Amino acid sequence: ENKQPTKLAIGVEGGFSTDDDKYETITKNSIVVLENKSNAIVTEVPYDEEAKTKLPEAVVKSAESIIHHVGLAVQQDLTAWQDDEEIPVTKYYQNLPFVDNGVKISPDPKTWKCEKQGDTENLWLNLSDGFIGGGRKNWDGSGGSNGALDHFKETGEKYPLVVKLGTITSEGSTVHADCFSYAKDEDGPVKIPNLAELLAKRGIQVAGLQKTEKSTAELEVELNATYAFDAITESGSKLVSVTGPGLQGLVNLGNSCYCNSVVQALCALPEVANRYGTEANGNVRQHKFFQDVNPSAAPNNVLVQTSKLASALTSGAYAIPQDELDKEGPTDPKHRLAPRMFKHLIGKDHVDFRTAQQQDAAQFLQYLLEQIDRAEARYDRNMSPTSYIFSFESQARIVCSADQKIKYKDTAAETMWSLRVPMEKAVVLPGPEEPEQKKQKQEDGEEKQIPTVTFAQCVESWSAETALDDYRWPHLHNAVHPAMQKTRFKNFPRYLWIQIQRYELGPDWQPVKLEVNLDIPESIDLSAYKASGPQEGEDLVPDEPVGGPPGASGGAQQPEISEMALQTLMEMGFTMNGCKRALLAVGGSDTEAAMNWIFEHNMDPDFNDPLPDPGASAPAAASGLGSGVDDAVVMSLVESLGCFTIDQVRAALKETKGAADRAADWLFSHMDDLDSAIANLEGGNEGNDGQTGGPKVPLEDGDGKYSMVGMVSHIGKNTGSGHYVAHVKHDGKWVIFNDEKVALSENPPMQHAYLYLFQRTDTIGSPNPEY
């Protein structure tokens, strides 16, 4: 019997059903004797109450321990979830402003309409001034006209409380209704103790009222039950299911589609499949990363868990048989692959990924590659890191406005190319709407026109010349002058992950999804964006001294310090060592520039330390030498984050190969025991020359022509909610991986993807043999 859900819950009474609810499980246990080599069953004895009295005690104890073992599937059972958070009482009900404007609400629902757009459904009454407005839009673009919320903002955010008309009922002296607070510090459903009194002021007598509208909770349940995700999941098409090696779905553990989608895209690549998977119909019990691993250590071994999952996906061992693909009823549990141990291990030390909440797939991909790189380095320092097949460096060409000298600066290696969407160039294109595009309605009932931006425009925005304000130039005694910068690729990796920044922070600091289509071809040529390096005839900025930051000793001769300038600075109350550092940084005699340097660096931990003798080597820890980390980035992060030391930030940057955003994420995700995490890094990276993956290995490079081989799409209001789906090229055909559902794709959502995966065309059919 199919019952409609009545509450926003999964796997509980009244909630959404899971596959486990579709069948009854009957468990029978047996003691079996297996043949040593073939694992064939030699004999089988039913294990029941009678058998317990006849079998040896050691066998009974062993069997009981297996039966009652609480595995990870039980420990992390995420299917039984319910949104049962207690609705709070609003703090605004006692002193809520009331506008005595004579507005009375008619008891006839036919007269109710949004005073902004004219809507007659999903209407909310403002309890302060009697304004009736449409409800909020849902996360998929449906819902109300937003009139009530717009009115709250237009009236100076003074009248925060609203009630949904049609949901008001009374039971004796108790009034039930769908109430909401738009106040920024509440912004959610609330209880209003004096609701009856406030309604009476608008002529609404609650006695005998009956509910005629669905509550917000009921609408949200309905939305989750009927929403088809048609823009991404191709639900409007008759998809043909496929099965076999590389075509295995993954169970959604509860908001784990971001993990499933990333894993499917990675395991479709031959290098990842060769290193961590197995051949088609191969033995999933044997793998080089399984050897010499103690069973008790396997759950916490990244290489073991990655290989176990990848082997299950690539072998086809758990794939649904072809003749059972279209079979009615639930999937046989033996064909359901749940990546519990993998997800638990990868996310257990991360503040976000260890939760059961939806997360950003792009962030997870980068974090996963870092975890794998670190595990590979511990396994074999000479192993090429998996991230290298995605890694690229950029080169910035910076022109000083003061003397037109040119500086070339290489960035740390990255594994994802993040592109801004230039909405200022978006245009609405004529023509029929694509079949997979989700219908979006405006308040007047007409289809909303979604503008389009081309991929070329996104690349042009990234590559365009940009202005740098307040850039410090060491060759001009650390003077600050504006500069112009252009960025280009230093190398083209084998595979290129491209992230389209479809989300931006709105005025209220909440993520807002950009409603835009991306016109992106399946083949792209980035050759024109290859860095050329210094050219003949260019006037280059002189190389900085080999001593690291100003004040550190090195191979270059230090400038002579002016005694008069030193005395002037010391009279201002600064220490001699600090003043000497400042003067050395600005050429030795410029008092004003030295003062500016002091104001910027007087909180440095070594500001008052004695300067090293000229000719002596500065300690690597103090100068950043040997760490491969830009000290300017270190200081910038220390100042912007405000809660980490220089050494902690430097360690995080070293771990993330200089990427500031990922370093910040790493620091916050390890705050519970940061010192231990850094100690583990130092132990794991010892002798690695500052590189997680072992010795420095040249990054791959080629001609810059790429072909699309995968994409990860997202639907929802932001990357922390909604749903993720992967599309992967398999034997020349697009295949959709929607958790457990695997099918041939009819209309890949090229325009809507969040992450695109491209392969350099000169590598197609030629996997890297190092993997």
mmCIF file of N, CA, C and O in Angstrom, residues 275-335:
data_model
loop_
_atom_site.group_PDB
_atom_site.id
_atom_site.type_symbol
_atom_site.label_atom_id
_atom_site.label_comp_id
_atom_site.label_asym_id
_atom_site.label_seq_id
_atom_site.Cartn_x
_atom_site.Cartn_y
_atom_site.Cartn_z
ATOM 1 N N ARG A 275 44.623 2.405 -10.916
ATOM 2 C CA ARG A 275 45.332 2.425 -9.638
ATOM 3 C C ARG A 275 44.485 1.858 -8.514
ATOM 4 O O ARG A 275 44.996 1.140 -7.640
ATOM 5 N N TYR A 276 43.210 2.183 -8.492
ATOM 6 C CA TYR A 276 42.383 1.816 -7.338
ATOM 7 C C TYR A 276 41.315 0.761 -7.643
ATOM 8 O O TYR A 276 40.778 0.157 -6.720
ATOM 9 N N GLY A 277 40.995 0.573 -8.911
ATOM 10 C CA GLY A 277 39.960 -0.388 -9.242
ATOM 11 C C GLY A 277 40.537 -1.719 -9.683
ATOM 12 O O GLY A 277 41.661 -2.090 -9.341
ATOM 13 N N THR A 278 39.761 -2.434 -10.452
ATOM 14 C CA THR A 278 40.177 -3.726 -10.987
ATOM 15 C C THR A 278 39.594 -3.852 -12.385
ATOM 16 O O THR A 278 38.731 -3.058 -12.789
ATOM 17 N N GLU A 279 40.056 -4.839 -13.135
ATOM 18 C CA GLU A 279 39.531 -5.012 -14.486
ATOM 19 C C GLU A 279 38.091 -5.525 -14.421
ATOM 20 O O GLU A 279 37.623 -5.961 -13.373
ATOM 21 N N ALA A 280 37.408 -5.450 -15.546
ATOM 22 C CA ALA A 280 36.023 -5.922 -15.607
ATOM 23 C C ALA A 280 35.939 -7.372 -15.154
ATOM 24 O O ALA A 280 36.737 -8.212 -15.576
ATOM 25 N N ASN A 281 34.982 -7.633 -14.273
ATOM 26 C CA ASN A 281 34.761 -8.975 -13.708
ATOM 27 C C ASN A 281 35.978 -9.477 -12.928
ATOM 28 O O ASN A 281 36.171 -10.679 -12.762
ATOM 29 N N GLY A 282 36.796 -8.547 -12.453
ATOM 30 C CA GLY A 282 37.980 -8.918 -11.681
ATOM 31 C C GLY A 282 37.656 -9.277 -10.249
ATOM 32 O O GLY A 282 36.510 -9.153 -9.785
ATOM 33 N N ASN A 283 38.674 -9.707 -9.529
ATOM 34 C CA ASN A 283 38.523 -10.141 -8.140
ATOM 35 C C ASN A 283 38.575 -8.926 -7.213
ATOM 36 O O ASN A 283 39.607 -8.259 -7.098
ATOM 37 N N VAL A 284 37.465 -8.622 -6.581
ATOM 38 C CA VAL A 284 37.402 -7.441 -5.723
ATOM 39 C C VAL A 284 38.073 -7.674 -4.368
ATOM 40 O O VAL A 284 38.195 -6.750 -3.569
ATOM 41 N N ARG A 285 38.496 -8.914 -4.107
ATOM 42 C CA ARG A 285 39.124 -9.214 -2.810
ATOM 43 C C ARG A 285 40.631 -9.080 -2.851
ATOM 44 O O ARG A 285 41.290 -9.176 -1.816
ATOM 45 N N GLN A 286 41.178 -8.886 -4.033
ATOM 46 C CA GLN A 286 42.627 -8.792 -4.151
ATOM 47 C C GLN A 286 43.015 -7.441 -4.748
ATOM 48 O O GLN A 286 42.477 -7.047 -5.794
ATOM 49 N N HIS A 287 43.911 -6.771 -4.080
ATOM 50 C CA HIS A 287 44.402 -5.485 -4.574
ATOM 51 C C HIS A 287 45.732 -5.212 -3.896
ATOM 52 O O HIS A 287 45.950 -5.618 -2.745
ATOM 53 N N LYS A 288 46.623 -4.528 -4.569
ATOM 54 C CA LYS A 288 47.943 -4.285 -3.985
ATOM 55 C C LYS A 288 47.860 -3.472 -2.701
ATOM 56 O O LYS A 288 48.699 -3.607 -1.808
ATOM 57 N N PHE A 289 46.843 -2.620 -2.589
ATOM 58 C CA PHE A 289 46.723 -1.811 -1.372
ATOM 59 C C PHE A 289 46.118 -2.604 -0.210
ATOM 60 O O PHE A 289 46.065 -2.101 0.907
ATOM 61 N N PHE A 290 45.635 -3.824 -0.479
ATOM 62 C CA PHE A 290 45.119 -4.673 0.598
ATOM 63 C C PHE A 290 46.236 -5.465 1.271
ATOM 64 O O PHE A 290 46.067 -5.945 2.397
ATOM 65 N N GLN A 291 47.364 -5.609 0.587
ATOM 66 C CA GLN A 291 48.433 -6.478 1.077
ATOM 67 C C GLN A 291 49.085 -5.903 2.331
ATOM 68 O O GLN A 291 49.312 -4.697 2.437
ATOM 69 N N ASP A 292 49.383 -6.792 3.248
ATOM 70 C CA ASP A 292 50.099 -6.446 4.490
ATOM 71 C C ASP A 292 49.356 -5.412 5.336
ATOM 72 O O ASP A 292 49.975 -4.678 6.110
ATOM 73 N N VAL A 293 48.043 -5.323 5.182
ATOM 74 C CA VAL A 293 47.251 -4.413 6.001
ATOM 75 C C VAL A 293 46.504 -5.227 7.041
ATOM 76 O O VAL A 293 45.753 -6.150 6.698
ATOM 77 N N ASN A 294 46.723 -4.895 8.300
ATOM 78 C CA ASN A 294 46.024 -5.571 9.386
ATOM 79 C C ASN A 294 44.526 -5.295 9.270
ATOM 80 O O ASN A 294 44.124 -4.139 9.082
ATOM 81 N N PRO A 295 43.687 -6.316 9.368
ATOM 82 C CA PRO A 295 42.238 -6.094 9.247
ATOM 83 C C PRO A 295 41.703 -5.017 10.185
ATOM 84 O O PRO A 295 40.771 -4.290 9.825
ATOM 85 N N SER A 296 42.287 -4.920 11.369
ATOM 86 C CA SER A 296 41.807 -3.904 12.310
ATOM 87 C C SER A 296 42.163 -2.496 11.863
ATOM 88 O O SER A 296 41.538 -1.520 12.279
ATOM 89 N N ALA A 297 43.182 -2.374 10.983
ATOM 90 C CA ALA A 297 43.602 -1.054 10.497
ATOM 91 C C ALA A 297 42.914 -0.673 9.201
ATOM 92 O O ALA A 297 42.932 0.503 8.800
ATOM 93 N N ALA A 298 42.308 -1.629 8.523
ATOM 94 C CA ALA A 298 41.701 -1.377 7.217
ATOM 95 C C ALA A 298 40.630 -0.290 7.229
ATOM 96 O O ALA A 298 40.570 0.530 6.311
ATOM 97 N N PRO A 299 39.746 -0.227 8.252
ATOM 98 C CA PRO A 299 38.713 0.819 8.232
ATOM 99 C C PRO A 299 39.269 2.236 8.221
ATOM 100 O O PRO A 299 38.585 3.157 7.783
ATOM 101 N N ASN A 300 40.496 2.424 8.713
ATOM 102 C CA ASN A 300 41.085 3.758 8.770
ATOM 103 C C ASN A 300 42.196 3.960 7.742
ATOM 104 O O ASN A 300 42.974 4.902 7.848
ATOM 105 N N ASN A 301 42.252 3.091 6.757
ATOM 106 C CA ASN A 301 43.265 3.190 5.712
ATOM 107 C C ASN A 301 42.608 3.753 4.453
ATOM 108 O O ASN A 301 41.757 3.110 3.841
ATOM 109 N N VAL A 302 43.013 4.969 4.063
ATOM 110 C CA VAL A 302 42.393 5.644 2.924
ATOM 111 C C VAL A 302 42.576 4.850 1.633
ATOM 112 O O VAL A 302 41.649 4.720 0.828
ATOM 113 N N LEU A 303 43.772 4.294 1.434
ATOM 114 C CA LEU A 303 44.031 3.552 0.202
ATOM 115 C C LEU A 303 43.189 2.284 0.137
ATOM 116 O O LEU A 303 42.691 1.911 -0.933
ATOM 117 N N VAL A 304 43.022 1.617 1.267
ATOM 118 C CA VAL A 304 42.216 0.396 1.298
ATOM 119 C C VAL A 304 40.758 0.711 0.986
ATOM 120 O O VAL A 304 40.119 0.052 0.145
ATOM 121 N N GLN A 305 40.205 1.715 1.645
ATOM 122 C CA GLN A 305 38.790 2.027 1.449
ATOM 123 C C GLN A 305 38.524 2.578 0.046
ATOM 124 O O GLN A 305 37.481 2.280 -0.558
ATOM 125 N N THR A 306 39.458 3.364 -0.471
ATOM 126 C CA THR A 306 39.291 3.871 -1.831
ATOM 127 C C THR A 306 39.346 2.727 -2.837
ATOM 128 O O THR A 306 38.546 2.664 -3.783
ATOM 129 N N SER A 307 40.284 1.802 -2.640
ATOM 130 C CA SER A 307 40.416 0.655 -3.545
ATOM 131 C C SER A 307 39.196 -0.260 -3.447
ATOM 132 O O SER A 307 38.725 -0.800 -4.456
ATOM 133 N N LYS A 308 38.701 -0.444 -2.240
ATOM 134 C CA LYS A 308 37.532 -1.311 -2.053
ATOM 135 C C LYS A 308 36.329 -0.764 -2.819
ATOM 136 O O LYS A 308 35.627 -1.505 -3.521
ATOM 137 N N LEU A 309 36.107 0.537 -2.715
ATOM 138 C CA LEU A 309 34.974 1.154 -3.396
ATOM 139 C C LEU A 309 35.190 1.180 -4.913
ATOM 140 O O LEU A 309 34.290 0.830 -5.686
ATOM 141 N N ALA A 310 36.396 1.584 -5.340
ATOM 142 C CA ALA A 310 36.668 1.665 -6.772
ATOM 143 C C ALA A 310 36.602 0.286 -7.430
ATOM 144 O O ALA A 310 36.103 0.142 -8.557
ATOM 145 N N SER A 311 37.088 -0.731 -6.740
ATOM 146 C CA SER A 311 37.035 -2.089 -7.291
ATOM 147 C C SER A 311 35.597 -2.566 -7.443
ATOM 148 O O SER A 311 35.241 -3.230 -8.428
ATOM 149 N N ALA A 312 34.761 -2.229 -6.477
ATOM 150 C CA ALA A 312 33.352 -2.614 -6.557
ATOM 151 C C ALA A 312 32.665 -1.940 -7.743
ATOM 152 O O ALA A 312 31.813 -2.542 -8.411
ATOM 153 N N LEU A 313 33.055 -0.683 -8.029
ATOM 154 C CA LEU A 313 32.438 0.045 -9.133
ATOM 155 C C LEU A 313 32.930 -0.445 -10.494
ATOM 156 O O LEU A 313 32.158 -0.554 -11.446
ATOM 157 N N THR A 314 34.238 -0.693 -10.589
ATOM 158 C CA THR A 314 34.819 -1.014 -11.900
ATOM 159 C C THR A 314 34.698 -2.481 -12.270
ATOM 160 O O THR A 314 34.760 -2.826 -13.447
ATOM 161 N N SER A 315 34.513 -3.352 -11.294
ATOM 162 C CA SER A 315 34.487 -4.787 -11.585
ATOM 163 C C SER A 315 33.144 -5.267 -12.114
ATOM 164 O O SER A 315 33.064 -6.229 -12.879
ATOM 165 N N GLY A 316 32.088 -4.617 -11.680
ATOM 166 C CA GLY A 316 30.755 -5.091 -12.032
ATOM 167 C C GLY A 316 30.276 -6.234 -11.158
ATOM 168 O O GLY A 316 29.242 -6.846 -11.436
ATOM 169 N N ALA A 317 31.019 -6.520 -10.072
ATOM 170 C CA ALA A 317 30.685 -7.662 -9.217
ATOM 171 C C ALA A 317 29.316 -7.511 -8.556
ATOM 172 O O ALA A 317 28.674 -8.509 -8.238
ATOM 173 N N TYR A 318 28.885 -6.270 -8.339
ATOM 174 C CA TYR A 318 27.616 -6.052 -7.646
ATOM 175 C C TYR A 318 26.548 -5.487 -8.580
ATOM 176 O O TYR A 318 25.475 -5.085 -8.123
ATOM 177 N N ALA A 319 26.841 -5.441 -9.866
ATOM 178 C CA ALA A 319 25.898 -4.864 -10.823
ATOM 179 C C ALA A 319 24.643 -5.722 -10.943
ATOM 180 O O ALA A 319 24.688 -6.956 -10.837
ATOM 181 N N ILE A 320 23.533 -5.076 -11.179
ATOM 182 C CA ILE A 320 22.270 -5.785 -11.369
ATOM 183 C C ILE A 320 22.346 -6.583 -12.671
ATOM 184 O O ILE A 320 22.747 -6.042 -13.712
ATOM 185 N N PRO A 321 21.985 -7.849 -12.665
ATOM 186 C CA PRO A 321 21.992 -8.625 -13.910
ATOM 187 C C PRO A 321 21.111 -7.986 -14.981
ATOM 188 O O PRO A 321 20.083 -7.374 -14.658
ATOM 189 N N GLN A 322 21.501 -8.141 -16.212
ATOM 190 C CA GLN A 322 20.796 -7.501 -17.322
ATOM 191 C C GLN A 322 19.319 -7.875 -17.348
ATOM 192 O O GLN A 322 18.459 -7.024 -17.598
ATOM 193 N N ASP A 323 19.017 -9.145 -17.064
ATOM 194 C CA ASP A 323 17.620 -9.584 -17.141
ATOM 195 C C ASP A 323 16.772 -9.120 -15.968
ATOM 196 O O ASP A 323 15.568 -9.344 -15.936
ATOM 197 N N GLU A 324 17.406 -8.454 -14.985
ATOM 198 C CA GLU A 324 16.652 -7.970 -13.826
ATOM 199 C C GLU A 324 16.533 -6.443 -13.816
ATOM 200 O O GLU A 324 15.965 -5.873 -12.891
ATOM 201 N N LEU A 325 17.066 -5.792 -14.858
ATOM 202 C CA LEU A 325 17.064 -4.332 -14.865
ATOM 203 C C LEU A 325 15.664 -3.746 -14.805
ATOM 204 O O LEU A 325 15.414 -2.764 -14.097
ATOM 205 N N ASP A 326 14.768 -4.293 -15.574
ATOM 206 C CA ASP A 326 13.407 -3.744 -15.656
ATOM 207 C C ASP A 326 12.427 -4.471 -14.750
ATOM 208 O O ASP A 326 11.208 -4.335 -14.896
ATOM 209 N N LYS A 327 12.954 -5.249 -13.841
ATOM 210 C CA LYS A 327 12.102 -6.012 -12.929
ATOM 211 C C LYS A 327 11.406 -5.072 -11.946
ATOM 212 O O LYS A 327 12.005 -4.154 -11.400
ATOM 213 N N GLU A 328 10.111 -5.321 -11.761
ATOM 214 C CA GLU A 328 9.345 -4.519 -10.811
ATOM 215 C C GLU A 328 9.736 -4.874 -9.382
ATOM 216 O O GLU A 328 10.166 -5.987 -9.100
ATOM 217 N N GLY A 329 9.575 -3.915 -8.487
ATOM 218 C CA GLY A 329 9.861 -4.172 -7.078
ATOM 219 C C GLY A 329 11.225 -3.652 -6.678
ATOM 220 O O GLY A 329 11.966 -3.094 -7.481
ATOM 221 N N PRO A 330 11.558 -3.830 -5.407
ATOM 222 C CA PRO A 330 12.815 -3.288 -4.883
ATOM 223 C C PRO A 330 14.027 -4.030 -5.411
ATOM 224 O O PRO A 330 13.954 -5.184 -5.816
ATOM 225 N N THR A 331 15.152 -3.328 -5.382
ATOM 226 C CA THR A 331 16.412 -3.921 -5.810
ATOM 227 C C THR A 331 16.891 -4.923 -4.758
ATOM 228 O O THR A 331 16.817 -4.664 -3.564
ATOM 229 N N ASP A 332 17.376 -6.049 -5.242
ATOM 230 C CA ASP A 332 17.935 -7.049 -4.341
ATOM 231 C C ASP A 332 19.089 -6.406 -3.567
ATOM 232 O O ASP A 332 19.968 -5.779 -4.165
ATOM 233 N N PRO A 333 19.116 -6.509 -2.225
ATOM 234 C CA PRO A 333 20.171 -5.867 -1.420
ATOM 235 C C PRO A 333 21.580 -6.229 -1.864
ATOM 236 O O PRO A 333 22.498 -5.432 -1.687
ATOM 237 N N LYS A 334 21.773 -7.406 -2.459
ATOM 238 C CA LYS A 334 23.139 -7.791 -2.842
ATOM 239 C C LYS A 334 23.653 -6.970 -4.014
ATOM 240 O O LYS A 334 24.851 -7.000 -4.306
ATOM 241 N N HIS A 335 22.779 -6.240 -4.687
ATOM 242 C CA HIS A 335 23.198 -5.391 -5.798
ATOM 243 C C HIS A 335 23.255 -3.915 -5.400
ATOM 244 O O HIS A 335 23.477 -3.061 -6.256
#
